[in-house]
Amino acid sequence: MIPIGANLQKIRNGKRTYAITPHLPGGFVKPEILRKYADAAEKYGGVLKLTSAQRIMITGLKAEDVEHVWADLGMQPAMGFANCVRSIKLCPGIAFCKRGKQDSIKLGLELDRLYHKKEMPSRMKIGVAGCQNSCAEVHIKDIGVLGTDNGWDVYVGGSCGAHPRLAQKLRSDLTYEEVLRLIAVIVRYYQQHGEIERVGEFIDRIGWERFSSDVLALYEAESGRETGCGREAERVEAMKSSEATARNKEATPYEAVKSDKAVNSNKAGESTKVAEPAHRGPLAASEPIQADSIVSDIIRVYPQTIPVLRSFGMGCLGCPSATGESIAKAADIHGIDIQALLRALNEGVANQTGSRPE
């Protein structure tokens, strides 16, 4: 019989060992909890393993020790049973990340509180990312939420593993409250009509048109939201104003990471964005690199600038943001003097070509 809250690992020479995975909301862990992990692993001969779901597993445990390990940790298992909502995966968002567009920690922890371990027709994975880099892998989650400048986009039906499937966008530019309402409708609809199948398989079985129309009709009916252009414009502007105000305040310490010192998302009164210069179109060969030049265009036209960019600490040149981000915006995000960077880039081009771009 498998011990409660444990998973059987590979059987070697007839010996059985087990792993346990405590729940860590959002992957945040206090120093004192880490010490408990280390003490328990050392005491019972276990091995610590970081998982892809932002948790810490203790593996290599004997069956008779599992109950004692749980008692020493004083924590709850991350998973109740197979067909339930797993831990919500989330990124740092505006609280910690320089590229964050929305508060993914606040939303992710609330979703974890609402849905973690809830019974479903099959297992369900939810991801919340604060920007288009999608560090929480929202496009391969059953429900994915992606932060943008205009709010939140909601995706459904993603999965990985043996039958990978990219999630499809269901709704865009939602507020925090609207995301919670829409996800509540998605979950309830899936619980009522899904069989033993992931959300993506459920959508493939009944068709995207039926799924999306049913869910959105229920969402609109329950929210009672007017969809007239005037009302919608007012809602979007109010949401933008609210988000901008939130960014310029100290971030509230989240329940999962309370400490004596509050973590600021940014200094009070300090803007989180740099004004984008007016873009003049794609960069062409022989043209000088200017503040409005797009990072991906610079690399494409002048590949010799890659070492220069890296020397300034801009190592992630292939990230999704590079495809639409100006060099001025990138410099601001990385805390780089844009004028010094432009001089170095254009000098790098001149050194390779023998002439400075005009």
Short mmCIF file of C-alpha atoms in Angstrom, two decimals:
data_model
loop_
_atom_site.label_atom_id
_atom_site.label_comp_id
_atom_site.label_asym_id
_atom_site.label_seq_id
_atom_site.Cartn_x
_atom_site.Cartn_y
_atom_site.Cartn_z
CA MET A 1 0.00 0.00 0.00
CA ILE A 2 1.37 3.41 -1.00
CA PRO A 3 1.76 5.78 1.97
CA ILE A 4 -0.67 8.71 2.05
CA GLY A 5 0.66 11.77 0.22
CA ALA A 6 3.47 9.87 -1.53
CA ASN A 7 4.31 8.62 -5.01
CA LEU A 8 6.10 5.34 -5.69
CA GLN A 9 9.43 5.85 -7.42
CA LYS A 10 11.45 3.43 -9.56
CA ILE A 11 11.83 0.02 -7.90
CA ARG A 12 15.50 -0.98 -7.70
CA ASN A 13 16.54 -4.50 -6.67
CA GLY A 14 13.10 -5.04 -5.19
CA LYS A 15 13.39 -1.98 -2.96
CA ARG A 16 10.63 0.61 -3.03
CA THR A 17 11.19 4.27 -2.34
CA TYR A 18 8.73 7.13 -2.33
CA ALA A 19 8.59 10.84 -3.08
CA ILE A 20 6.49 13.58 -1.54
CA THR A 21 5.77 17.02 -2.97
CA PRO A 22 4.42 19.68 -0.58
CA HIS A 23 2.29 22.50 -1.92
CA LEU A 24 4.16 25.80 -2.41
CA PRO A 25 1.67 28.42 -3.70
CA GLY A 26 3.29 30.23 -6.60
CA GLY A 27 6.64 28.58 -5.89
CA PHE A 28 7.37 31.05 -3.09
CA VAL A 29 9.12 29.63 -0.08
CA LYS A 30 10.33 31.25 3.12
CA PRO A 31 13.83 30.55 4.48
CA GLU A 32 12.44 28.70 7.50
CA ILE A 33 10.51 26.35 5.20
CA LEU A 34 13.66 25.66 3.19
CA ARG A 35 15.40 24.73 6.42
CA LYS A 36 12.61 22.26 7.19
CA TYR A 37 13.06 20.71 3.75
CA ALA A 38 16.80 20.36 4.26
CA ASP A 39 16.44 18.98 7.79
CA ALA A 40 13.84 16.41 6.72
CA ALA A 41 15.85 15.27 3.70
CA GLU A 42 18.97 14.90 5.80
CA LYS A 43 17.17 13.15 8.67
CA TYR A 44 15.42 10.57 6.49
CA GLY A 45 18.00 10.15 3.73
CA GLY A 46 15.96 11.88 1.04
CA VAL A 47 17.04 13.85 -2.01
CA LEU A 48 15.66 17.31 -2.85
CA LYS A 49 14.47 17.90 -6.42
CA LEU A 50 13.12 21.11 -7.97
CA THR A 51 10.13 20.33 -10.18
CA SER A 52 8.87 22.03 -13.34
CA ALA A 53 5.69 22.95 -11.45
CA GLN A 54 7.56 25.33 -9.10
CA ARG A 55 7.64 22.88 -6.21
CA ILE A 56 10.29 21.02 -4.22
CA MET A 57 10.10 17.24 -4.08
CA ILE A 58 11.74 15.02 -1.48
CA THR A 59 12.45 11.65 -3.07
CA GLY A 60 14.21 8.46 -2.00
CA LEU A 61 12.10 8.05 1.15
CA LYS A 62 11.20 4.78 2.85
CA ALA A 63 7.51 3.97 3.25
CA GLU A 64 7.71 3.97 7.04
CA ASP A 65 9.26 7.45 7.05
CA VAL A 66 6.72 9.27 4.87
CA GLU A 67 4.27 10.05 7.67
CA HIS A 68 7.08 11.38 9.86
CA VAL A 69 8.41 13.60 7.07
CA TRP A 70 4.99 15.18 6.60
CA ALA A 71 4.76 15.76 10.35
CA ASP A 72 8.19 17.40 10.45
CA LEU A 73 7.36 19.67 7.51
CA GLY A 74 3.89 20.64 8.71
CA MET A 75 2.78 21.13 5.10
CA GLN A 76 0.07 19.82 2.77
CA PRO A 77 0.57 17.67 -0.37
CA ALA A 78 0.62 19.52 -3.67
CA MET A 79 -1.79 17.07 -5.28
CA GLY A 80 -4.89 15.45 -3.82
CA PHE A 81 -5.62 12.93 -6.58
CA ALA A 82 -5.02 12.52 -10.30
CA ASN A 83 -8.04 14.36 -11.73
CA CYS A 84 -7.81 17.73 -10.05
CA VAL A 85 -6.38 21.21 -10.52
CA ARG A 86 -2.63 21.11 -10.01
CA SER A 87 -0.57 23.92 -8.50
CA ILE A 88 -0.98 27.14 -10.46
CA LYS A 89 2.26 28.10 -12.21
CA LEU A 90 3.06 31.80 -12.25
CA CYS A 91 5.83 34.24 -13.06
CA PRO A 92 7.10 37.19 -10.95
CA GLY A 93 5.05 39.76 -12.88
CA ILE A 94 5.31 43.45 -12.03
CA ALA A 95 6.38 42.73 -8.45
CA PHE A 96 9.87 41.58 -9.47
CA CYS A 97 10.31 41.42 -13.26
CA LYS A 98 11.41 44.40 -15.32
CA ARG A 99 9.28 43.20 -18.25
CA GLY A 100 6.11 42.53 -16.27
CA LYS A 101 2.91 44.06 -17.61
CA GLN A 102 0.43 42.79 -15.00
CA ASP A 103 0.36 41.48 -11.44
CA SER A 104 0.65 37.75 -12.10
CA ILE A 105 1.44 36.95 -8.47
CA LYS A 106 -1.79 38.43 -7.17
CA LEU A 107 -3.89 36.71 -9.83
CA GLY A 108 -1.99 33.42 -9.66
CA LEU A 109 -2.24 33.12 -5.88
CA GLU A 110 -5.95 33.90 -5.98
CA LEU A 111 -6.50 31.19 -8.61
CA ASP A 112 -4.47 28.80 -6.48
CA ARG A 113 -6.67 29.61 -3.49
CA LEU A 114 -9.85 29.10 -5.49
CA TYR A 115 -9.03 26.00 -7.51
CA HIS A 116 -6.05 24.06 -6.18
CA LYS A 117 -7.06 20.38 -5.73
CA LYS A 118 -10.57 20.99 -7.08
CA GLU A 119 -11.96 17.83 -8.69
CA MET A 120 -12.11 17.88 -12.50
CA PRO A 121 -12.94 15.39 -15.29
CA SER A 122 -9.18 15.08 -15.82
CA ARG A 123 -6.10 16.82 -14.50
CA MET A 124 -6.01 20.56 -15.08
CA LYS A 125 -3.01 22.85 -15.26
CA ILE A 126 -3.26 26.64 -15.04
CA GLY A 127 -0.53 29.17 -15.80
CA VAL A 128 -0.36 32.94 -15.26
CA ALA A 129 2.29 35.04 -17.02
CA GLY A 130 2.78 38.78 -16.66
CA CYS A 131 4.06 39.46 -20.19
CA GLN A 132 4.39 37.96 -23.67
CA ASN A 133 7.55 36.06 -22.73
CA SER A 134 5.12 33.63 -21.07
CA CYS A 135 7.53 32.23 -18.49
CA ALA A 136 4.60 30.35 -16.92
CA GLU A 137 4.04 28.51 -20.23
CA VAL A 138 0.44 29.67 -20.60
CA HIS A 139 0.12 28.35 -24.17
CA ILE A 140 0.52 24.73 -23.06
CA LYS A 141 -1.81 24.95 -20.07
CA ASP A 142 -5.45 23.90 -19.88
CA ILE A 143 -6.14 27.50 -18.88
CA GLY A 144 -3.52 30.17 -19.48
CA VAL A 145 -3.64 33.85 -18.60
CA LEU A 146 -1.24 36.29 -20.26
CA GLY A 147 -0.64 39.89 -19.17
CA THR A 148 -0.45 42.67 -21.77
CA ASP A 149 -0.43 46.47 -21.73
CA ASN A 150 -4.22 46.36 -22.04
CA GLY A 151 -5.02 43.80 -19.37
CA TRP A 152 -5.24 40.00 -19.48
CA ASP A 153 -5.71 37.55 -22.36
CA VAL A 154 -7.23 34.15 -21.55
CA TYR A 155 -6.22 30.99 -23.43
CA VAL A 156 -7.73 27.51 -23.16
CA GLY A 157 -6.97 23.97 -24.26
CA GLY A 158 -3.18 23.81 -24.12
CA SER A 159 -1.26 20.71 -23.09
CA CYS A 160 2.14 19.09 -23.36
CA GLY A 161 3.27 15.48 -23.08
CA ALA A 162 2.21 12.70 -25.44
CA HIS A 163 -0.44 14.81 -27.19
CA PRO A 164 0.85 18.40 -27.29
CA ARG A 165 -1.65 21.11 -28.15
CA LEU A 166 -1.35 24.88 -28.21
CA ALA A 167 -4.00 26.80 -26.31
CA GLN A 168 -6.45 29.01 -28.19
CA LYS A 169 -7.23 32.59 -27.23
CA LEU A 170 -10.73 32.91 -25.81
CA ARG A 171 -10.85 36.56 -24.72
CA SER A 172 -8.56 39.61 -24.64
CA ASP A 173 -8.03 42.76 -22.58
CA LEU A 174 -9.80 41.62 -19.42
CA THR A 175 -9.50 43.11 -15.96
CA TYR A 176 -8.51 41.09 -12.90
CA GLU A 177 -12.14 40.62 -11.87
CA GLU A 178 -13.21 39.67 -15.39
CA VAL A 179 -10.51 37.00 -15.60
CA LEU A 180 -11.76 35.43 -12.38
CA ARG A 181 -15.34 35.42 -13.66
CA LEU A 182 -14.40 33.94 -17.03
CA ILE A 183 -12.27 31.18 -15.51
CA ALA A 184 -15.11 30.31 -13.13
CA VAL A 185 -17.38 29.82 -16.16
CA ILE A 186 -14.75 27.75 -18.03
CA VAL A 187 -14.20 25.48 -15.03
CA ARG A 188 -17.90 24.96 -14.39
CA TYR A 189 -18.64 24.26 -18.08
CA TYR A 190 -15.79 21.74 -18.22
CA GLN A 191 -16.95 20.04 -15.03
CA GLN A 192 -20.51 19.75 -16.34
CA HIS A 193 -19.77 18.56 -19.88
CA GLY A 194 -16.25 17.13 -19.93
CA GLU A 195 -15.49 13.43 -19.78
CA ILE A 196 -12.20 11.83 -18.72
CA GLU A 197 -10.27 14.16 -21.04
CA ARG A 198 -8.11 17.26 -20.82
CA VAL A 199 -9.67 20.60 -21.71
CA GLY A 200 -8.03 20.57 -25.15
CA GLU A 201 -9.38 17.11 -25.90
CA PHE A 202 -12.80 18.25 -24.71
CA ILE A 203 -12.65 21.23 -27.09
CA ASP A 204 -11.58 19.00 -29.98
CA ARG A 205 -14.49 16.65 -29.28
CA ILE A 206 -17.26 19.28 -29.20
CA GLY A 207 -15.61 21.83 -31.49
CA TRP A 208 -14.09 25.25 -30.81
CA GLU A 209 -17.13 27.13 -32.10
CA ARG A 210 -19.50 25.44 -29.68
CA PHE A 211 -17.10 25.65 -26.74
CA SER A 212 -16.24 29.32 -27.21
CA SER A 213 -19.81 30.44 -27.97
CA ASP A 214 -21.27 28.54 -25.01
CA VAL A 215 -18.65 29.74 -22.54
CA LEU A 216 -18.73 33.37 -23.68
CA ALA A 217 -22.54 33.42 -23.68
CA LEU A 218 -22.56 32.17 -20.10
CA TYR A 219 -19.87 34.68 -19.17
CA GLU A 220 -21.77 37.60 -20.69
CA ALA A 221 -25.02 36.49 -19.09
CA GLU A 222 -23.46 36.18 -15.65
CA SER A 223 -21.39 39.33 -15.78
CA GLY A 224 -24.26 41.41 -17.12
CA ARG A 225 -21.69 43.56 -18.86
CA GLU A 226 -22.84 46.02 -21.49
CA THR A 227 -20.83 45.69 -24.67
CA GLY A 228 -21.56 49.07 -26.27
CA CYS A 229 -18.50 50.88 -27.60
CA GLY A 230 -18.85 53.78 -25.19
CA ARG A 231 -19.14 51.58 -22.12
CA GLU A 232 -16.31 49.33 -23.30
CA ALA A 233 -14.00 52.29 -23.89
CA GLU A 234 -14.75 53.62 -20.42
CA ARG A 235 -13.99 50.22 -18.91
CA VAL A 236 -10.65 49.92 -20.70
CA GLU A 237 -9.58 53.43 -19.72
CA ALA A 238 -10.55 52.83 -16.10
CA MET A 239 -8.60 49.58 -16.07
CA LYS A 240 -5.50 51.22 -17.56
CA SER A 241 -5.66 54.03 -15.01
CA SER A 242 -6.01 51.56 -12.15
CA GLU A 243 -3.09 49.45 -13.35
CA ALA A 244 -0.88 52.53 -13.84
CA THR A 245 -1.63 53.69 -10.31
CA ALA A 246 -0.84 50.26 -8.91
CA ARG A 247 2.53 50.17 -10.65
CA ASN A 248 3.62 53.38 -8.98
CA LYS A 249 2.95 52.17 -5.46
CA GLU A 250 4.87 49.82 -3.24
CA ALA A 251 3.89 46.23 -3.91
CA THR A 252 1.88 44.71 -1.10
CA PRO A 253 3.71 41.78 0.51
CA TYR A 254 1.96 38.63 -0.69
CA GLU A 255 0.68 36.11 1.81
CA ALA A 256 3.07 33.46 0.53
CA VAL A 257 6.17 35.64 0.86
CA LYS A 258 5.55 37.75 3.96
CA SER A 259 8.72 38.96 5.60
CA ASP A 260 9.95 41.84 7.69
CA LYS A 261 10.79 43.81 4.55
CA ALA A 262 8.21 44.65 1.88
CA VAL A 263 9.24 44.08 -1.73
CA ASN A 264 8.58 47.05 -3.96
CA SER A 265 7.43 46.46 -7.52
CA ASN A 266 9.08 49.81 -8.26
CA LYS A 267 9.86 53.00 -6.38
CA ALA A 268 6.88 55.19 -5.57
CA GLY A 269 6.29 57.74 -8.29
CA GLU A 270 8.78 56.15 -10.67
CA SER A 271 7.42 55.35 -14.11
CA THR A 272 7.67 51.73 -15.25
CA LYS A 273 7.67 52.59 -18.95
CA VAL A 274 9.84 54.58 -21.28
CA ALA A 275 8.17 56.62 -23.99
CA GLU A 276 8.64 54.84 -27.29
CA PRO A 277 10.15 57.04 -30.00
CA ALA A 278 8.13 57.33 -33.20
CA HIS A 279 9.05 54.36 -35.36
CA ARG A 280 10.19 55.07 -38.92
CA GLY A 281 9.85 51.58 -40.36
CA PRO A 282 12.22 48.59 -40.71
CA LEU A 283 15.93 49.29 -40.46
CA ALA A 284 17.69 49.04 -43.83
CA ALA A 285 21.32 48.30 -44.59
CA SER A 286 23.54 51.41 -44.54
CA GLU A 287 21.11 53.21 -42.21
CA PRO A 288 22.39 54.24 -38.78
CA ILE A 289 21.01 52.52 -35.71
CA GLN A 290 18.76 54.97 -33.89
CA ALA A 291 16.70 54.97 -30.71
CA ASP A 292 13.58 53.75 -32.51
CA SER A 293 15.35 50.88 -34.29
CA ILE A 294 13.81 47.51 -33.41
CA VAL A 295 16.17 45.08 -31.68
CA SER A 296 15.42 42.20 -34.05
CA ASP A 297 15.99 44.49 -37.07
CA ILE A 298 19.37 45.56 -35.70
CA ILE A 299 20.47 41.95 -35.29
CA ARG A 300 19.16 40.98 -38.73
CA VAL A 301 20.75 43.88 -40.63
CA TYR A 302 23.91 44.18 -38.54
CA PRO A 303 24.65 40.77 -36.93
CA GLN A 304 28.08 42.11 -35.92
CA THR A 305 26.30 44.12 -33.21
CA ILE A 306 25.44 41.00 -31.20
CA PRO A 307 28.73 41.03 -29.22
CA VAL A 308 28.20 44.75 -28.53
CA LEU A 309 24.70 44.17 -27.18
CA ARG A 310 25.93 41.32 -25.00
CA SER A 311 28.78 43.45 -23.67
CA PHE A 312 26.12 45.84 -22.35
CA GLY A 313 24.38 42.99 -20.54
CA MET A 314 21.66 42.34 -23.12
CA GLY A 315 22.08 38.59 -23.42
CA CYS A 316 18.52 37.41 -24.18
CA LEU A 317 18.41 38.73 -27.74
CA GLY A 318 16.15 35.94 -28.96
CA CYS A 319 13.32 36.55 -26.50
CA PRO A 320 9.87 37.39 -27.93
CA SER A 321 10.13 41.01 -26.78
CA ALA A 322 13.02 41.63 -29.20
CA THR A 323 10.74 41.24 -32.21
CA GLY A 324 8.81 44.41 -31.45
CA GLU A 325 10.88 46.34 -28.94
CA SER A 326 12.92 49.42 -29.79
CA ILE A 327 16.53 49.64 -28.68
CA ALA A 328 15.53 52.62 -26.52
CA LYS A 329 12.92 50.55 -24.69
CA ALA A 330 15.35 47.65 -24.26
CA ALA A 331 18.02 49.99 -22.91
CA ASP A 332 15.58 51.46 -20.40
CA ILE A 333 14.53 48.01 -19.19
CA HIS A 334 18.16 46.98 -18.70
CA GLY A 335 19.19 50.29 -17.13
CA ILE A 336 21.57 51.17 -19.96
CA ASP A 337 22.49 54.66 -21.20
CA ILE A 338 20.87 54.71 -24.65
CA GLN A 339 23.30 57.26 -26.09
CA ALA A 340 26.33 55.23 -25.02
CA LEU A 341 24.73 52.10 -26.45
CA LEU A 342 23.93 53.76 -29.79
CA ARG A 343 27.50 55.04 -30.11
CA ALA A 344 28.92 51.59 -29.42
CA LEU A 345 26.53 49.90 -31.85
CA ASN A 346 27.24 52.26 -34.72
CA GLU A 347 30.98 52.14 -34.03
CA GLY A 348 30.77 48.34 -34.09
CA VAL A 349 29.12 48.47 -37.50
CA ALA A 350 31.76 50.92 -38.77
CA ASN A 351 34.62 48.73 -37.54
CA GLN A 352 33.24 45.75 -39.46
CA THR A 353 32.25 47.53 -42.67
CA GLY A 354 34.92 50.20 -42.79
CA SER A 355 32.34 52.98 -42.92
CA ARG A 356 29.88 54.39 -40.45
CA PRO A 357 26.18 54.05 -41.39
CA GLU A 358 24.76 57.30 -42.70
#
